[in-house]
Every structure is written in structure tokens, then in C-alpha cells.
PDB file of C-alpha atoms in Angstrom:
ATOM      1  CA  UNK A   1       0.000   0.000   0.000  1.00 46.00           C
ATOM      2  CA  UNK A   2       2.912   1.871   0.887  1.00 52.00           C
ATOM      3  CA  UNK A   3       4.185   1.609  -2.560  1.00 45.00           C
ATOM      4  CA  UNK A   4       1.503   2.118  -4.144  1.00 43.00           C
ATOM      5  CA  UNK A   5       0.714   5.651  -2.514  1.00 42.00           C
ATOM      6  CA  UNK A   6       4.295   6.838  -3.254  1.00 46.00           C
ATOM      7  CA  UNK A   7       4.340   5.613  -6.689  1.00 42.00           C
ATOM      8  CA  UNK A   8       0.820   7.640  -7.253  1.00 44.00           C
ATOM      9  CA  UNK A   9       2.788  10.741  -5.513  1.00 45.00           C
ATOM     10  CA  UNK A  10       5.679  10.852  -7.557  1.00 44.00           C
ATOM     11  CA  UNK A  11       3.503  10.597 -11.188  1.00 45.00           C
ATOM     12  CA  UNK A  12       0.481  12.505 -10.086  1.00 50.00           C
ATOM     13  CA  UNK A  13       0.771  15.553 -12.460  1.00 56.00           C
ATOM     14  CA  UNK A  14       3.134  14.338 -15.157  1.00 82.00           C
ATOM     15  CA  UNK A  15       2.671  14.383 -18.980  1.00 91.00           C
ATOM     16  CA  UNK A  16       2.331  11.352 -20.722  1.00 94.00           C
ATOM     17  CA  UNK A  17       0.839  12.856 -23.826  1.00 95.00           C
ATOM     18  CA  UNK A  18       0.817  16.205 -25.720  1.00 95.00           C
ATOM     19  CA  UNK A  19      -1.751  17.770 -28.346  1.00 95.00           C
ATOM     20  CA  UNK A  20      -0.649  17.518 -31.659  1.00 96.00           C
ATOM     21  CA  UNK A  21      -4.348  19.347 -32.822  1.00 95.00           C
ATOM     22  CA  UNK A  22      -8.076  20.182 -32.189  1.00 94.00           C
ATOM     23  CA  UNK A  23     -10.245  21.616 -33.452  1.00 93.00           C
ATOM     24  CA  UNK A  24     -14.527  22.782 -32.019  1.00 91.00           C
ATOM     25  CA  UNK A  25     -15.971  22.436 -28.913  1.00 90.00           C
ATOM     26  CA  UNK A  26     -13.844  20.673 -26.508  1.00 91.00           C
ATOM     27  CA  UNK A  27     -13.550  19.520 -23.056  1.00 90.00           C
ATOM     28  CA  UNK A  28     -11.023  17.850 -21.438  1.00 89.00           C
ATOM     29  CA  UNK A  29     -11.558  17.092 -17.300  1.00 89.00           C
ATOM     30  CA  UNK A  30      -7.787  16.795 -15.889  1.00 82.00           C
ATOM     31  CA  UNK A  31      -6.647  14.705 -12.995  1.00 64.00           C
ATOM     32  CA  UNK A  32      -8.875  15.942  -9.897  1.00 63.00           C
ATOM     33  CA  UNK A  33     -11.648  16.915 -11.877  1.00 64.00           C
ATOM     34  CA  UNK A  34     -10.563  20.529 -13.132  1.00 64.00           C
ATOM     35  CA  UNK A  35     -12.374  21.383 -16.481  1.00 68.00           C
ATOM     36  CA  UNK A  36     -11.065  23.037 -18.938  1.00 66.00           C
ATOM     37  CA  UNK A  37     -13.249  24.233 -22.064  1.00 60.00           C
ATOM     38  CA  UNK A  38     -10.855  26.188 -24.571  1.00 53.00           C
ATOM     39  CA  UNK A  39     -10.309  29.700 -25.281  1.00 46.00           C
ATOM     40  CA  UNK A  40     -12.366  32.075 -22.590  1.00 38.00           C
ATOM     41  CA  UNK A  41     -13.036  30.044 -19.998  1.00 41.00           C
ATOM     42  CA  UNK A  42     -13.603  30.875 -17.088  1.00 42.00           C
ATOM     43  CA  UNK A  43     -11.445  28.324 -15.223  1.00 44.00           C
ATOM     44  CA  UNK A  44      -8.961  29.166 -13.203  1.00 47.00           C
ATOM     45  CA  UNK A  45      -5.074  29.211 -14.959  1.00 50.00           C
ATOM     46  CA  UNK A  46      -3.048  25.686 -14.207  1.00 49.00           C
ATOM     47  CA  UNK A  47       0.617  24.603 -14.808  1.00 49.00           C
ATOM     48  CA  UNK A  48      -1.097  23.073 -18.119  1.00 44.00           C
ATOM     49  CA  UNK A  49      -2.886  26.531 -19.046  1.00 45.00           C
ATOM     50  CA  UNK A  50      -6.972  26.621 -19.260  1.00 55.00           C
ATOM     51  CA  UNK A  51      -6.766  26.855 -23.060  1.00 64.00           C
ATOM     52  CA  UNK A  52      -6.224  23.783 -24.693  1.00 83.00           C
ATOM     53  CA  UNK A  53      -4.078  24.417 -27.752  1.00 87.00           C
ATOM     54  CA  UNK A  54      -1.296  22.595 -29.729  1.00 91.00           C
ATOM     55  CA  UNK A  55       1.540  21.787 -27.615  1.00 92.00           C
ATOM     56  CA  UNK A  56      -0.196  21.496 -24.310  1.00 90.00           C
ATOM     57  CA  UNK A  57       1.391  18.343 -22.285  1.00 91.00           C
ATOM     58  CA  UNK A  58      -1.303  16.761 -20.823  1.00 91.00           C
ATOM     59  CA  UNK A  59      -1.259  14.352 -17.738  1.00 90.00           C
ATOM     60  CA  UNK A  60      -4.042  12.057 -18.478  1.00 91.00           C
ATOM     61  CA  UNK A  61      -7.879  12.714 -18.314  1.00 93.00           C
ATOM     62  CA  UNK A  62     -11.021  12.799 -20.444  1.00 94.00           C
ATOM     63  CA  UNK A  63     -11.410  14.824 -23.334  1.00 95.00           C
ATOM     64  CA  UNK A  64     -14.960  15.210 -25.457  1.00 94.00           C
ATOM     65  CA  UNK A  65     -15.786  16.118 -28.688  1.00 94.00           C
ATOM     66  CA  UNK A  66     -19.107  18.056 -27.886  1.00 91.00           C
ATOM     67  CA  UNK A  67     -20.180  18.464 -31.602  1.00 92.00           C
ATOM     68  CA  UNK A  68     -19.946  16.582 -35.230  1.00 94.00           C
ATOM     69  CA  UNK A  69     -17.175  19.090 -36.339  1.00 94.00           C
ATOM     70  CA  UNK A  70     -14.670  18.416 -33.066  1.00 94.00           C
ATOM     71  CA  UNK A  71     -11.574  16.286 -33.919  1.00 96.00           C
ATOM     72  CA  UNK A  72      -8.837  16.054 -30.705  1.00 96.00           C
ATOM     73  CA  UNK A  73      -5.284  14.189 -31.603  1.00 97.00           C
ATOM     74  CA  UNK A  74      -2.578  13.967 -29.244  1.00 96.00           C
ATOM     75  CA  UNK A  75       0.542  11.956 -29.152  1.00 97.00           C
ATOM     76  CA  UNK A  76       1.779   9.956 -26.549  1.00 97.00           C
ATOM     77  CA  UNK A  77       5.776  10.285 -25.329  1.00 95.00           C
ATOM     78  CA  UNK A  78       6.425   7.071 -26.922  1.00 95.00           C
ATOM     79  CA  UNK A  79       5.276   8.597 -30.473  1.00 96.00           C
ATOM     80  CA  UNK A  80       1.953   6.789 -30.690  1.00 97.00           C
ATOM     81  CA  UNK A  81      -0.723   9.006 -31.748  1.00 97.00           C
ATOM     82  CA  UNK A  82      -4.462   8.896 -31.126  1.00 97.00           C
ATOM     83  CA  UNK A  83      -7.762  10.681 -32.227  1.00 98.00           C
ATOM     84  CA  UNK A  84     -11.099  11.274 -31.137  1.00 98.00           C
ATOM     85  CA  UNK A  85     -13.730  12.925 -34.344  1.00 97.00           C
ATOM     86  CA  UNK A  86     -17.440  14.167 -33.659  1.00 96.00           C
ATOM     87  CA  UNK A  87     -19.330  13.570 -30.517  1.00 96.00           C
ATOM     88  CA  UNK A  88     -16.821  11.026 -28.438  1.00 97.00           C
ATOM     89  CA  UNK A  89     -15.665  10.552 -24.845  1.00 97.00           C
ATOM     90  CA  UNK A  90     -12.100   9.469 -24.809  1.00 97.00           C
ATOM     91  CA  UNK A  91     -10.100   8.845 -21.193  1.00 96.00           C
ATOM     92  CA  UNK A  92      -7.098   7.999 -20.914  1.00 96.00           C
ATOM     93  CA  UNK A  93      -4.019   7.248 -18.936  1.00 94.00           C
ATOM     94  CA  UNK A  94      -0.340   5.863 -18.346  1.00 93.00           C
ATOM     95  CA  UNK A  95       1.051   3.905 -15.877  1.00 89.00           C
ATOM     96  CA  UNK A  96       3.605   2.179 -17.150  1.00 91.00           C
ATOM     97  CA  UNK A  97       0.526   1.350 -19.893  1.00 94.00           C
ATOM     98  CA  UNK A  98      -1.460   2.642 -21.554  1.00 96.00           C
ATOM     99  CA  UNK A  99      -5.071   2.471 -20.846  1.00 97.00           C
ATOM    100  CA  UNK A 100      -7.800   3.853 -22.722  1.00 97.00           C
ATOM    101  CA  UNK A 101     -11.791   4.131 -21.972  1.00 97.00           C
ATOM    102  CA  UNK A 102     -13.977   5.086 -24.987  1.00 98.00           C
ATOM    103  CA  UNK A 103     -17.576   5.571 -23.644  1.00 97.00           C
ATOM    104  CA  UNK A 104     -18.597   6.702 -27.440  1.00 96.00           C
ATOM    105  CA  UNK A 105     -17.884   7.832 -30.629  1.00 97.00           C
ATOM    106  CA  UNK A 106     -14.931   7.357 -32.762  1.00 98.00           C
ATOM    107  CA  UNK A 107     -10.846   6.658 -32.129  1.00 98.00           C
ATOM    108  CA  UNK A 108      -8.384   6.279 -34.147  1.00 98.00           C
ATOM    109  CA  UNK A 109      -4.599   5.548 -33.969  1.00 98.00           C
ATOM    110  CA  UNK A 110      -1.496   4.841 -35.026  1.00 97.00           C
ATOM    111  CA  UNK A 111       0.493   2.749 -32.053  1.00 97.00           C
ATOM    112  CA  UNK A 112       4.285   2.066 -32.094  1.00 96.00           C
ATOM    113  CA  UNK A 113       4.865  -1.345 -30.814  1.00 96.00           C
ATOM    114  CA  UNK A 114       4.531  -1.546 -27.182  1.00 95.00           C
ATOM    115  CA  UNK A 115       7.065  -2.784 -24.390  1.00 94.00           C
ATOM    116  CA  UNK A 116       6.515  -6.701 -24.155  1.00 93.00           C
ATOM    117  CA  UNK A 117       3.766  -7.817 -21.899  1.00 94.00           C
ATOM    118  CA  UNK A 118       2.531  -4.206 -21.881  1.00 96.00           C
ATOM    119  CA  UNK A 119       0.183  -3.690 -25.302  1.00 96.00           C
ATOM    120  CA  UNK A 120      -2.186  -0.756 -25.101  1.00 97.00           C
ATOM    121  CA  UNK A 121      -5.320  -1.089 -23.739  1.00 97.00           C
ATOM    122  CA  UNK A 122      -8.647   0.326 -24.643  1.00 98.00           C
ATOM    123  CA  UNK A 123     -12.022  -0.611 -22.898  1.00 98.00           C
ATOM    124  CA  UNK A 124     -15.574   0.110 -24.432  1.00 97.00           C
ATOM    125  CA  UNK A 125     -18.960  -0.909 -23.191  1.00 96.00           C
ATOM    126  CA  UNK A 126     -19.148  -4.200 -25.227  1.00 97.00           C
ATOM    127  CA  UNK A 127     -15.023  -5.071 -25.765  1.00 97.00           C
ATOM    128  CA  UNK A 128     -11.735  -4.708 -24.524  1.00 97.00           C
ATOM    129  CA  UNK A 129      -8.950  -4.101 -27.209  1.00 97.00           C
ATOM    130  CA  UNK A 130      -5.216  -5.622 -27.194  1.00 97.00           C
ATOM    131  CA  UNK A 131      -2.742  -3.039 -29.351  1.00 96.00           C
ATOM    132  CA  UNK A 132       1.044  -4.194 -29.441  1.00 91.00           C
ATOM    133  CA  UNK A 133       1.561  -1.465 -32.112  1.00 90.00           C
ATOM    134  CA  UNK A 134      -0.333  -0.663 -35.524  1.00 94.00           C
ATOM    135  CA  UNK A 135      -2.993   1.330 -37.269  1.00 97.00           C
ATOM    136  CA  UNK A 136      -6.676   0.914 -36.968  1.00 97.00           C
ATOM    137  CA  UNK A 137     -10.261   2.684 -36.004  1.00 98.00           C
ATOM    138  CA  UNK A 138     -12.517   2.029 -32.976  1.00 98.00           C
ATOM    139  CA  UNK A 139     -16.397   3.271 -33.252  1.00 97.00           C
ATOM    140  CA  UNK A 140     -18.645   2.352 -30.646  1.00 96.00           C
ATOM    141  CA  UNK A 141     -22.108   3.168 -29.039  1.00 94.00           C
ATOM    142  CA  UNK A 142     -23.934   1.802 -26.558  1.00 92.00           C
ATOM    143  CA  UNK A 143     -24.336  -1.538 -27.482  1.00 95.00           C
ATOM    144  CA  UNK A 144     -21.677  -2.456 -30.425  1.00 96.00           C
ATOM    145  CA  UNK A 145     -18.397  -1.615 -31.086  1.00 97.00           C
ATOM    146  CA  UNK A 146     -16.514  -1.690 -34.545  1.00 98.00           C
ATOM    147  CA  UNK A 147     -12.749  -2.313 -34.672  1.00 98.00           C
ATOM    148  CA  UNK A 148     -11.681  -1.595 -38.329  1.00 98.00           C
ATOM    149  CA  UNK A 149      -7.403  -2.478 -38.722  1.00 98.00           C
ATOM    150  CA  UNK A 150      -5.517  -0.929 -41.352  1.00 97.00           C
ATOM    151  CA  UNK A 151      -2.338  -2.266 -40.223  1.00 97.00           C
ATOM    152  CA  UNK A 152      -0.866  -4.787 -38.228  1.00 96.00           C
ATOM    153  CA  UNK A 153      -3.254  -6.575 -35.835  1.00 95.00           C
ATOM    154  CA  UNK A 154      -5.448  -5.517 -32.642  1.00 97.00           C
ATOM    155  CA  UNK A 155      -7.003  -8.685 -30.381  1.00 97.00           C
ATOM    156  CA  UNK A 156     -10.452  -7.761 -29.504  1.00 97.00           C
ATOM    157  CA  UNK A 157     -12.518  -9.494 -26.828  1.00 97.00           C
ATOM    158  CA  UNK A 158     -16.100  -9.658 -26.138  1.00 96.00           C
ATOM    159  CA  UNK A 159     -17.505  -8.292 -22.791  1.00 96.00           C
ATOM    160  CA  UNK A 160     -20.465 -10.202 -22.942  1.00 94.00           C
ATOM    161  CA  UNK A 161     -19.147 -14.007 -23.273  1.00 95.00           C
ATOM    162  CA  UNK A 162     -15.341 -13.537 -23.278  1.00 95.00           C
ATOM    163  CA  UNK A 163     -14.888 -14.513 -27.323  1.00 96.00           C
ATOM    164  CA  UNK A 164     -12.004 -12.805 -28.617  1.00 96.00           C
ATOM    165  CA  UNK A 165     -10.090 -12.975 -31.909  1.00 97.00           C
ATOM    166  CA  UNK A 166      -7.061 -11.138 -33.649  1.00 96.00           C
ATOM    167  CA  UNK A 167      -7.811  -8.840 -36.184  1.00 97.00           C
ATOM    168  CA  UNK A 168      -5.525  -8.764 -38.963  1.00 96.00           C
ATOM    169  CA  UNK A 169      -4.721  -5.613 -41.719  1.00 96.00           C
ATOM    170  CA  UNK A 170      -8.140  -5.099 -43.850  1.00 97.00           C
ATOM    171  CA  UNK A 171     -10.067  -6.583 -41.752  1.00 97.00           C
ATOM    172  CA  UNK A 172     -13.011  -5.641 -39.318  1.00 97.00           C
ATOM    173  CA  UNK A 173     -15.176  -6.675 -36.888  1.00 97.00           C
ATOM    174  CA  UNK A 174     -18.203  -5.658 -34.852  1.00 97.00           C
ATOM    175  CA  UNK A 175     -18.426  -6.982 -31.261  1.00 96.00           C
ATOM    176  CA  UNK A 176     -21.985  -6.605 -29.868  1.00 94.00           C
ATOM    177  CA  UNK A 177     -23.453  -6.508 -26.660  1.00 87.00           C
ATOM    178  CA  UNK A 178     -25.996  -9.830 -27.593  1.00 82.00           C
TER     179      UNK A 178
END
């Protein structure tokens, strides 16, 4: 526990990732909860700025795309680069891993190969995702989600009865809830 506190210490606050571009109406909620909006808000200034703009090093939290125009990318120390389009809710996180949560909409990425035994993660409400490094899409809703690989292969498995297969380059699948 000890450990485990320290650890949480010493990385709460650091950047893992930095935005590469954005575009619309934007929010991103920070570690401990601080929102910031974009240009004119009325939050109060951090060490990260209450703009969001090219450049900013972020250290983890959930950004949204809050209309059809938005598009967020950022890229991740390791050069891996990820991007939410239109009206999605993307968190996401670094630990020694990374660890991603899309609650809707659309991601997409382009993932350097990851350290052994330490692929990237990404959770949605019907399917966990397995990404050792490649290209590919995610799109999901509330009861499907669509895994679409341009490049390389992603290992997708089913929430709802544990199934999982490898996707391969030019290939796609749908995991549903049912």
C-alpha cells in the first residue's frame, strides 16, 4: 500500500501525452476533476494553461468532442498518436501502460509497438482491445463496437461471453453486446 501511494505521488501531475491538434468544442476534465473548455473560460489558470491548444502536455484525463465538427489528436511520449472525431468521450491514462476508456464515438490511432507484456489497452462498453503497435479505427455506441485495422493486428474481446479474436490488416469486426 505503501508503494503504491508513493508511486501515485511521484507521477500525479506528469505528462504522458501532448496535443498535436483540435479543433470545435472541446472539453477535457484533468486529474482531480478541473475542467477546462478552450479559449475564454472561465477556469482558473493551471501549470497546463486553461486553453487547450497545440503543444499542451497533458497528464491524463477525459477529453470530449461536444459536436460533429470536433476532432482532438494527441501523441503519446512514446510517439503513438491517437484521435477522437465528432461527438466522443475518450479517457485515458499511463502507468507504465497505456489504458484507454472510450464511452462513445470514434478513435483512431497509429500505435508504435509496445514494451513486451505491456500492449495498449482500450475498454468500451461491449469489448476490450489488445494493441502491441499498428494502425486501426474504434467506433462504438452503446451496445456495439466496430474495430476496423488498417495495419498490423489488434485482439479484440467480447464483454459479454469472453470470445475474442485477432484482427488482422483489412479486416473488421463488430463486437456486440448480444
Amino acid at each position: 500500500l505503501t508503494a503504491t501511494l508513493y508511486y501515485q505521488r511521484v507521477n500525479a501531475g506528469r505528462s504522458i501525452a501532448r496535443i498535436t491538434g483540435l479543433n470545435g468544442k472541446l472539453t477535457w476534465i484533468g486529474d482531480g476533476g478541473q475542467i477546462i473548455q478552450g479559449v475564454g473560460s472561465p477556469q482558473a489558470s493551471t501549470r497546463w494553461s486553461n486553453v487547450l491548444s497545440e503543444g499542451t502536455e497533458l497528464p491524463g484525463g477525459t477529453i470530449e468532442g461536444m459536436a460533429p465538427d470536433s476532432w482532438f489528436e494527441l501523441e503519446f511520449h512514446d510517439g503513438s498518436t491517437g484521435m477522437i472525431s465528432g461527438d466522443s468521450i475518450l479517457t485515458f491514462s499511463d502507468g507504465g501502460q497505456k489504458d484507454l476508456r472510450l464511452k462513445q464515438g470514434r478513435f483512431s490511432a497509429s500505435v508504435i509497438p509496445q514494451p513486451a507484456g505491456k500492449p495498449m489497452l482500450i475498454h468500451t462498453r461491449t469489448a476490450s482491445l489488445t494493441v502491441l503497435g499498428t494502425r486501426f479505427e474504434v467506433e462504438t455506441e452503446l451496445t456495439a463496437t466496430k474495430l476496423d485495422v488498417s495495419e498490423g493486428k489488434v485482439g479484440i474481446r467480447r464483454i459479454s461471453d469472453g470470445q475474442a479474436v485477432e484482427v488482422s490488416a483489412n479486416q473488421y469486426v463488430v463486437a456486440a453486446a448480444d
